[in-house]
Amino acid sequence: SSSSSSSSSSIGSGSDNSTITTNINKMLYSIILPTYNERDNLPLITQFIHDTFTQSALTYEIIVVDDSSPDNTLEVAKSLQKIFTEKRFVIVSRPGKLGLGSAYSAGLKASSGDRVILMDADLSHHPKFIPQMISVMDKDDKNNKSKKVDIVSGTRYRPAGGVAGWDTFRKLTSCGANFLATFLLSTGGASDLTGSFRLYERAALEEILPRVQSKGYAFQMEILVRAHKAGLKIGEVPITFVDRIYGESKLGANEIVMYLKGLLTLFLTT
Amino acid sequence: MASPLLRYQLFLSIGIVFLAIWKASLSSLDSIKSSHHIFESSTIIEPLVTYLPVWAILSLGVYALFSVLYRVATFGDCPKAADELGKQIIEAKGKLKAAGFAF
């Protein structure tokens, strides 16, 4: 991949300080992809990420955290590593399904980026929104220079955002769950609490991730709640979410109960 | 207070304040009625005050219902994103094959 160029036109806050923009361009972005049975999607998401970052003259590294996928995603990851180089494509192989939280932690440990992106590897999230997230993070807050954005959350629920592939029932449960959470919890105005496509300053993620206990959909919610409680600033970018083109993502009674339990726990402990 | 309120404590506090207001208005129902000539002849005041918690919860429920229904009605469907993705998948497969990836 190309090293940072002196051109600063693709991203940036419009600041006149060329040193700041060059530093931003030199920043390494770590993208952590937990995988379980993603042998079909992993090559595609990798190519998408590579294209997005190359077009924006930004530097990336992908950290795949594979939980011994039975479909041999690991083998696919190794072939991709040969193509995209070990520097840009890091593999963390784990002995079994150990949970999303620990996958993120393992990925974080294996990463060297100044900023970290957490996203899904199943093509429901598109990397094309990452440069927009970076702009929001770098935007100069003219009123209050000290309050820089620490986390940029991709939201499906603002205008310009949305979902492809949800029926009315799914929309009802999602909007209902989101309303309940924003009512019961203190989330600093975030509109999509269960979304899993976010850009983090490394320090922010290192601070918050170890504190998160919930499982399932409540996990992503807990990150934002704890971040807000810790005084971190959360920005938003509308994103489009294409729900699993090979079948809608799971939302059964189990997931709902787990979510409500997580919501109740946060209500009582934050 | 040294530490900020936990969320449930905040709700509890609001609930207690509400109950105090309710109790106070229940016991001074007569003075409320006689405070303004409109209230004296009105038949709404007594049931309103007596069942205040019920009305509050009902209002909350209605607000919640309409908020969610509004959100669903204005929900952003983006079938174009799915189409675009389909095209990009084909392009990406081409690039990967060219780089030597074996599908």
CSV table of C-alpha atoms in Angstrom, one decimal:
chain,number,residue,atom,x,y,z
A,1,SER,CA,0.0,0.0,0.0
A,2,SER,CA,1.1,3.5,-0.6
A,3,SER,CA,2.5,5.5,2.3
A,4,SER,CA,0.9,8.8,3.1
A,5,SER,CA,1.0,11.4,0.4
A,6,SER,CA,1.3,15.1,0.9
A,7,SER,CA,-2.1,15.7,-0.6
A,8,SER,CA,-4.7,16.5,2.0
A,9,SER,CA,-7.7,17.0,-0.1
A,10,SER,CA,-9.6,13.8,0.5
A,11,ILE,CA,-10.3,14.2,4.2
A,12,GLY,CA,-9.8,16.7,7.0
A,13,SER,CA,-11.5,19.3,8.9
A,14,GLY,CA,-10.6,22.1,6.4
A,15,SER,CA,-8.0,23.2,8.9
A,16,ASP,CA,-5.3,25.4,7.5
A,17,ASN,CA,-2.7,23.6,9.5
A,18,SER,CA,-1.0,21.3,7.1
A,19,THR,CA,0.9,19.5,9.8
A,20,ILE,CA,-2.3,18.4,11.4
A,21,THR,CA,-3.8,17.1,8.1
A,22,THR,CA,-0.6,15.3,7.3
A,23,ASN,CA,-0.6,13.6,10.7
A,24,ILE,CA,-4.2,12.6,10.2
A,25,ASN,CA,-3.2,11.0,6.8
A,26,LYS,CA,-0.4,9.2,8.5
A,27,MET,CA,-2.8,7.6,11.0
A,28,LEU,CA,-3.2,3.9,11.0
A,29,TYR,CA,-6.8,2.6,11.1
A,30,SER,CA,-7.3,-0.8,12.5
A,31,ILE,CA,-10.4,-2.6,11.4
A,32,ILE,CA,-11.4,-5.5,13.6
A,33,LEU,CA,-13.5,-8.2,12.0
A,34,PRO,CA,-14.7,-11.0,14.2
A,35,THR,CA,-15.6,-13.9,11.9
A,36,TYR,CA,-17.6,-17.0,12.3
A,37,ASN,CA,-18.4,-18.9,9.1
A,38,GLU,CA,-17.7,-16.0,6.8
A,39,ARG,CA,-15.6,-17.7,4.1
A,40,ASP,CA,-17.8,-16.2,1.4
A,41,ASN,CA,-17.9,-12.6,2.7
A,42,LEU,CA,-14.4,-12.2,4.1
A,43,PRO,CA,-12.7,-11.8,0.7
A,44,LEU,CA,-15.4,-9.3,-0.4
A,45,ILE,CA,-15.3,-7.1,2.7
A,46,THR,CA,-11.5,-7.1,2.5
A,47,GLN,CA,-11.5,-5.9,-1.1
A,48,PHE,CA,-14.1,-3.2,-0.2
A,49,ILE,CA,-12.0,-2.0,2.7
A,50,HIS,CA,-8.9,-2.0,0.6
A,51,ASP,CA,-10.6,0.0,-2.2
A,52,THR,CA,-12.2,2.5,0.2
A,53,PHE,CA,-8.9,3.2,2.0
A,54,THR,CA,-6.8,3.3,-1.1
A,55,GLN,CA,-9.2,5.8,-2.8
A,56,SER,CA,-9.1,8.0,0.2
A,57,ALA,CA,-5.3,7.8,0.6
A,58,LEU,CA,-5.7,6.4,4.1
A,59,THR,CA,-3.7,3.6,5.7
A,60,TYR,CA,-5.5,0.5,7.1
A,61,GLU,CA,-4.9,-2.8,8.7
A,62,ILE,CA,-7.5,-5.5,9.0
A,63,ILE,CA,-7.5,-7.7,12.1
A,64,VAL,CA,-9.5,-10.9,11.5
A,65,VAL,CA,-10.5,-12.7,14.7
A,66,ASP,CA,-11.7,-16.1,13.7
A,67,ASP,CA,-13.3,-18.5,16.3
A,68,SER,CA,-12.3,-21.7,14.5
A,69,SER,CA,-15.1,-21.4,11.9
A,70,PRO,CA,-16.2,-24.9,10.8
A,71,ASP,CA,-16.4,-23.6,7.2
A,72,ASN,CA,-12.7,-23.0,7.3
A,73,THR,CA,-12.8,-19.2,7.2
A,74,LEU,CA,-9.2,-19.4,8.5
A,75,GLU,CA,-8.0,-21.0,5.3
A,76,VAL,CA,-9.6,-18.2,3.3
A,77,ALA,CA,-8.0,-15.6,5.6
A,78,LYS,CA,-4.6,-17.0,5.0
A,79,SER,CA,-5.0,-16.8,1.2
A,80,LEU,CA,-6.1,-13.2,1.6
A,81,GLN,CA,-3.1,-12.5,3.8
A,82,LYS,CA,-0.9,-13.5,0.9
A,83,ILE,CA,-2.6,-11.1,-1.4
A,84,PHE,CA,-2.9,-8.1,0.9
A,85,THR,CA,0.3,-8.6,2.8
A,86,GLU,CA,0.8,-9.5,6.5
A,87,LYS,CA,1.2,-5.9,7.3
A,88,ARG,CA,-2.3,-5.0,6.2
A,89,PHE,CA,-4.0,-8.3,7.1
A,90,VAL,CA,-3.5,-9.8,10.6
A,91,ILE,CA,-5.1,-13.0,11.6
A,92,VAL,CA,-6.0,-13.9,15.2
A,93,SER,CA,-7.2,-17.5,15.4
A,94,ARG,CA,-9.1,-18.6,18.5
A,95,PRO,CA,-9.8,-22.2,19.6
A,96,GLY,CA,-13.6,-21.8,19.6
A,97,LYS,CA,-16.7,-19.5,19.9
A,98,LEU,CA,-15.6,-17.2,22.7
A,99,GLY,CA,-17.9,-14.3,22.3
A,100,LEU,CA,-17.9,-11.0,20.6
A,101,GLY,CA,-16.5,-8.9,23.5
A,102,SER,CA,-13.5,-11.1,23.9
A,103,ALA,CA,-13.1,-11.1,20.1
A,104,TYR,CA,-12.9,-7.3,20.1
A,105,SER,CA,-10.4,-7.4,23.0
A,106,ALA,CA,-8.2,-9.9,21.2
A,107,GLY,CA,-8.4,-7.9,18.0
A,108,LEU,CA,-7.6,-4.7,19.9
A,109,LYS,CA,-4.5,-6.3,21.4
A,110,ALA,CA,-3.2,-7.5,18.0
A,111,SER,CA,-3.8,-4.1,16.4
A,112,SER,CA,-1.5,-1.1,16.2
A,113,GLY,CA,-3.8,1.5,14.8
A,114,ASP,CA,-4.3,5.0,16.3
A,115,ARG,CA,-8.0,4.6,15.6
A,116,VAL,CA,-10.1,1.4,15.6
A,117,ILE,CA,-13.1,0.5,13.5
A,118,LEU,CA,-15.5,-2.2,14.7
A,119,MET,CA,-17.8,-3.5,12.0
A,120,ASP,CA,-19.5,-6.6,10.8
A,121,ALA,CA,-17.8,-8.9,8.2
A,122,ASP,CA,-21.1,-10.1,6.6
A,123,LEU,CA,-21.4,-7.2,4.1
A,124,SER,CA,-24.2,-5.5,6.1
A,125,HIS,CA,-21.9,-2.7,6.8
A,126,HIS,CA,-20.1,-0.9,3.9
A,127,PRO,CA,-16.7,0.6,4.4
A,128,LYS,CA,-17.6,3.6,2.2
A,129,PHE,CA,-19.0,5.3,5.3
A,130,ILE,CA,-15.7,5.2,7.1
A,131,PRO,CA,-14.2,8.4,5.5
A,132,GLN,CA,-17.4,10.2,6.6
A,133,MET,CA,-16.9,8.9,10.1
A,134,ILE,CA,-13.3,10.1,10.1
A,135,SER,CA,-14.5,13.6,9.0
A,136,VAL,CA,-16.9,13.8,11.9
A,137,MET,CA,-14.1,12.7,14.3
A,138,ASP,CA,-11.8,15.3,12.9
A,139,LYS,CA,-14.2,18.2,12.7
A,140,ASP,CA,-13.1,21.2,14.5
A,141,ASP,CA,-15.6,22.1,17.2
A,142,LYS,CA,-15.2,25.9,16.9
A,143,ASN,CA,-17.2,26.5,20.1
A,144,ASN,CA,-15.6,24.1,22.3
A,145,LYS,CA,-12.1,23.0,21.2
A,146,SER,CA,-11.6,20.6,24.1
A,147,LYS,CA,-14.7,18.4,23.3
A,148,LYS,CA,-13.4,16.3,20.5
A,149,VAL,CA,-15.4,13.4,19.2
A,150,ASP,CA,-14.1,10.1,20.6
A,151,ILE,CA,-16.6,7.7,19.0
A,152,VAL,CA,-18.5,8.0,15.7
A,153,SER,CA,-21.5,5.7,15.6
A,154,GLY,CA,-23.1,4.6,12.3
A,155,THR,CA,-26.8,5.1,12.7
A,156,ARG,CA,-29.6,3.5,10.7
A,157,TYR,CA,-32.3,5.6,12.2
A,158,ARG,CA,-31.5,9.1,11.0
A,159,PRO,CA,-32.5,10.5,7.6
A,160,ALA,CA,-30.1,9.4,4.9
A,161,GLY,CA,-29.6,6.2,6.9
A,162,GLY,CA,-31.7,3.1,6.6
A,163,VAL,CA,-32.0,-0.6,6.1
A,164,ALA,CA,-32.5,-2.8,3.1
A,165,GLY,CA,-34.3,-6.1,3.7
A,166,TRP,CA,-36.4,-5.6,6.9
A,167,ASP,CA,-40.1,-6.4,7.1
A,168,THR,CA,-42.5,-4.4,9.2
A,169,PHE,CA,-42.2,-6.7,12.2
A,170,ARG,CA,-38.4,-6.3,12.2
A,171,LYS,CA,-38.7,-2.6,12.0
A,172,LEU,CA,-41.2,-2.5,14.8
A,173,THR,CA,-39.0,-4.6,17.1
A,174,SER,CA,-35.9,-2.5,16.3
A,175,CYS,CA,-37.6,0.9,16.7
A,176,GLY,CA,-39.4,-0.4,19.9
A,177,ALA,CA,-36.2,-1.6,21.4
A,178,ASN,CA,-34.4,1.6,20.5
A,179,PHE,CA,-37.1,3.7,22.0
A,180,LEU,CA,-37.1,1.7,25.2
A,181,ALA,CA,-33.3,2.0,25.5
A,182,THR,CA,-33.1,5.8,24.8
A,183,PHE,CA,-36.0,6.3,27.3
A,184,LEU,CA,-34.6,4.2,30.1
A,185,LEU,CA,-30.9,4.9,29.7
A,186,SER,CA,-28.7,8.0,29.4
A,187,THR,CA,-27.1,7.9,26.0
A,188,GLY,CA,-26.2,11.4,25.0
A,189,GLY,CA,-28.6,11.6,22.0
A,190,ALA,CA,-27.3,8.6,20.1
A,191,SER,CA,-30.0,7.4,17.8
A,192,ASP,CA,-28.9,3.8,17.1
A,193,LEU,CA,-27.9,2.0,20.2
A,194,THR,CA,-27.6,-1.6,18.9
A,195,GLY,CA,-25.6,-0.7,15.8
A,196,SER,CA,-22.2,-2.3,15.5
A,197,PHE,CA,-20.5,-0.1,12.9
A,198,ARG,CA,-18.4,2.5,14.8
A,199,LEU,CA,-15.1,4.4,14.6
A,200,TYR,CA,-13.2,4.7,17.9
A,201,GLU,CA,-10.2,6.6,19.1
A,202,ARG,CA,-8.0,3.9,20.4
A,203,ALA,CA,-7.9,5.3,23.9
A,204,ALA,CA,-11.7,5.5,24.1
A,205,LEU,CA,-12.1,1.8,23.1
A,206,GLU,CA,-9.3,0.7,25.5
A,207,GLU,CA,-11.0,2.6,28.3
A,208,ILE,CA,-14.6,1.3,27.7
A,209,LEU,CA,-14.3,-2.2,26.3
A,210,PRO,CA,-13.1,-3.9,29.5
A,211,ARG,CA,-16.1,-2.6,31.4
A,212,VAL,CA,-18.7,-4.1,29.1
A,213,GLN,CA,-20.5,-7.1,30.5
A,214,SER,CA,-23.7,-7.6,28.3
A,215,LYS,CA,-24.2,-10.3,25.7
A,216,GLY,CA,-26.1,-10.1,22.4
A,217,TYR,CA,-27.6,-6.9,21.1
A,218,ALA,CA,-27.2,-5.1,24.5
A,219,PHE,CA,-23.4,-5.4,24.1
A,220,GLN,CA,-23.2,-2.6,21.6
A,221,MET,CA,-25.7,-0.5,23.7
A,222,GLU,CA,-23.6,-0.9,26.8
A,223,ILE,CA,-20.5,0.5,25.0
A,224,LEU,CA,-22.3,3.7,24.2
A,225,VAL,CA,-23.9,4.0,27.6
A,226,ARG,CA,-20.6,3.6,29.4
A,227,ALA,CA,-18.8,5.9,27.0
A,228,HIS,CA,-21.4,8.6,27.6
A,229,LYS,CA,-21.1,8.1,31.3
A,230,ALA,CA,-17.3,8.4,31.1
A,231,GLY,CA,-17.7,11.8,29.5
A,232,LEU,CA,-16.7,10.7,26.0
A,233,LYS,CA,-18.2,12.5,23.0
A,234,ILE,CA,-20.3,10.5,20.6
A,235,GLY,CA,-20.8,11.6,17.0
A,236,GLU,CA,-23.0,10.0,14.3
A,237,VAL,CA,-23.0,9.3,10.6
A,238,PRO,CA,-26.1,7.9,8.8
A,239,ILE,CA,-25.4,4.5,7.3
A,240,THR,CA,-27.2,2.1,5.1
A,241,PHE,CA,-27.4,-1.4,6.5
A,242,VAL,CA,-28.0,-4.3,4.0
A,243,ASP,CA,-29.3,-7.1,6.2
A,244,ARG,CA,-27.6,-10.4,5.4
A,245,ILE,CA,-28.2,-11.0,1.7
A,246,TYR,CA,-28.1,-14.6,2.5
A,247,GLY,CA,-31.0,-14.6,5.0
A,248,GLU,CA,-32.2,-12.1,7.6
A,249,SER,CA,-30.0,-11.8,10.8
A,250,LYS,CA,-31.3,-13.7,13.7
A,251,LEU,CA,-33.9,-12.2,16.0
A,252,GLY,CA,-35.7,-14.8,18.1
A,253,ALA,CA,-37.3,-14.9,21.5
A,254,ASN,CA,-33.8,-15.7,23.0
A,255,GLU,CA,-32.2,-12.6,21.6
A,256,ILE,CA,-35.1,-10.4,22.8
A,257,VAL,CA,-35.0,-11.8,26.3
A,258,MET,CA,-31.2,-11.3,26.4
A,259,TYR,CA,-31.6,-7.8,25.2
A,260,LEU,CA,-34.3,-6.9,27.9
A,261,LYS,CA,-32.1,-8.5,30.6
A,262,GLY,CA,-29.2,-6.4,29.4
A,263,LEU,CA,-31.3,-3.3,29.3
A,264,LEU,CA,-32.6,-3.9,32.8
A,265,THR,CA,-29.0,-4.5,34.1
A,266,LEU,CA,-27.8,-1.2,32.6
A,267,PHE,CA,-30.9,0.6,34.0
A,268,LEU,CA,-30.0,-0.6,37.5
A,269,THR,CA,-26.2,-0.2,37.3
A,270,THR,CA,-25.5,3.0,35.3
B,1,MET,CA,-24.0,14.6,46.1
B,2,ALA,CA,-20.6,13.0,45.5
B,3,SER,CA,-21.6,10.6,42.8
B,4,PRO,CA,-24.2,11.2,40.1
B,5,LEU,CA,-27.5,9.4,40.3
B,6,LEU,CA,-27.9,6.0,38.8
B,7,ARG,CA,-30.6,5.8,36.1
B,8,TYR,CA,-33.1,3.9,38.2
B,9,GLN,CA,-32.5,6.2,41.1
B,10,LEU,CA,-33.4,9.2,38.9
B,11,PHE,CA,-36.6,7.5,37.9
B,12,LEU,CA,-37.3,6.6,41.5
B,13,SER,CA,-36.8,10.2,42.6
B,14,ILE,CA,-39.1,11.5,39.9
B,15,GLY,CA,-41.7,8.9,40.9
B,16,ILE,CA,-41.4,10.0,44.6
B,17,VAL,CA,-41.8,13.7,43.7
B,18,PHE,CA,-44.8,12.9,41.5
B,19,LEU,CA,-46.4,10.9,44.3
B,20,ALA,CA,-45.9,13.8,46.7
B,21,ILE,CA,-47.5,16.2,44.3
B,22,TRP,CA,-50.4,13.7,43.9
B,23,LYS,CA,-50.9,13.2,47.6
B,24,ALA,CA,-50.8,17.0,48.2
B,25,SER,CA,-53.4,17.7,45.5
B,26,LEU,CA,-55.6,14.9,46.7
B,27,SER,CA,-55.8,16.3,50.2
B,28,SER,CA,-56.3,19.8,49.0
B,29,LEU,CA,-58.9,18.8,46.4
B,30,ASP,CA,-61.5,21.1,47.9
B,31,SER,CA,-59.2,24.2,47.9
B,32,ILE,CA,-58.3,23.5,44.3
B,33,LYS,CA,-62.0,23.3,43.3
B,34,SER,CA,-62.7,26.6,45.0
B,35,SER,CA,-59.6,28.4,43.7
B,36,HIS,CA,-61.1,29.3,40.4
B,37,HIS,CA,-64.8,29.5,39.3
B,38,ILE,CA,-64.1,27.3,36.3
B,39,PHE,CA,-62.9,24.5,38.5
B,40,GLU,CA,-65.9,24.7,40.8
B,41,SER,CA,-68.4,23.8,38.1
B,42,SER,CA,-66.1,21.4,36.3
B,43,THR,CA,-66.6,17.7,36.6
B,44,ILE,CA,-63.2,16.8,35.4
B,45,ILE,CA,-61.1,18.0,38.3
B,46,GLU,CA,-62.0,15.3,40.8
B,47,PRO,CA,-61.4,12.2,38.6
B,48,LEU,CA,-58.4,13.8,37.0
B,49,VAL,CA,-56.7,14.4,40.3
B,50,THR,CA,-57.9,11.1,41.9
B,51,TYR,CA,-56.5,9.0,39.1
B,52,LEU,CA,-53.5,11.2,38.2
B,53,PRO,CA,-51.0,8.3,38.2
B,54,VAL,CA,-53.2,6.4,35.7
B,55,TRP,CA,-53.4,9.3,33.4
B,56,ALA,CA,-49.6,9.8,33.6
B,57,ILE,CA,-48.9,6.2,32.7
B,58,LEU,CA,-51.5,6.2,29.9
B,59,SER,CA,-50.0,9.4,28.5
B,60,LEU,CA,-46.5,7.9,28.6
B,61,GLY,CA,-47.8,4.8,26.8
B,62,VAL,CA,-49.5,6.8,24.1
B,63,TYR,CA,-46.3,8.9,23.6
B,64,ALA,CA,-44.3,5.7,23.4
B,65,LEU,CA,-46.7,4.1,20.9
B,66,PHE,CA,-46.8,7.1,18.6
B,67,SER,CA,-43.0,7.6,18.8
B,68,VAL,CA,-42.4,4.0,17.7
B,69,LEU,CA,-45.1,4.1,15.0
B,70,TYR,CA,-43.8,7.3,13.6
B,71,ARG,CA,-40.3,5.9,13.5
B,72,VAL,CA,-41.5,2.8,11.6
B,73,ALA,CA,-43.6,4.9,9.2
B,74,THR,CA,-40.7,7.1,8.4
B,75,PHE,CA,-38.2,4.3,8.4
B,76,GLY,CA,-35.5,4.5,5.7
B,77,ASP,CA,-35.8,1.6,3.3
B,78,CYS,CA,-32.9,1.5,1.0
B,79,PRO,CA,-33.3,-1.2,-1.6
B,80,LYS,CA,-30.8,0.8,-3.8
B,81,ALA,CA,-28.1,-0.1,-1.2
B,82,ALA,CA,-28.7,-3.7,-1.8
B,83,ASP,CA,-28.5,-3.4,-5.6
B,84,GLU,CA,-25.3,-1.3,-5.3
B,85,LEU,CA,-23.9,-4.0,-3.1
B,86,GLY,CA,-24.7,-6.7,-5.6
B,87,LYS,CA,-22.9,-4.9,-8.3
B,88,GLN,CA,-19.9,-4.2,-6.1
B,89,ILE,CA,-19.7,-7.8,-5.1
B,90,ILE,CA,-19.3,-8.8,-8.8
B,91,GLU,CA,-16.6,-6.1,-9.3
B,92,ALA,CA,-14.8,-7.2,-6.1
B,93,LYS,CA,-14.8,-10.9,-7.2
B,94,GLY,CA,-13.2,-9.8,-10.5
B,95,LYS,CA,-10.4,-7.9,-8.7
B,96,LEU,CA,-9.8,-10.7,-6.3
B,97,LYS,CA,-9.5,-13.3,-9.1
B,98,ALA,CA,-7.1,-11.0,-10.9
B,99,ALA,CA,-5.0,-10.7,-7.8
B,100,GLY,CA,-4.8,-14.5,-7.6
B,101,PHE,CA,-7.5,-15.4,-5.1
B,102,ALA,CA,-9.1,-18.8,-5.7
B,103,PHE,CA,-12.8,-18.9,-5.0
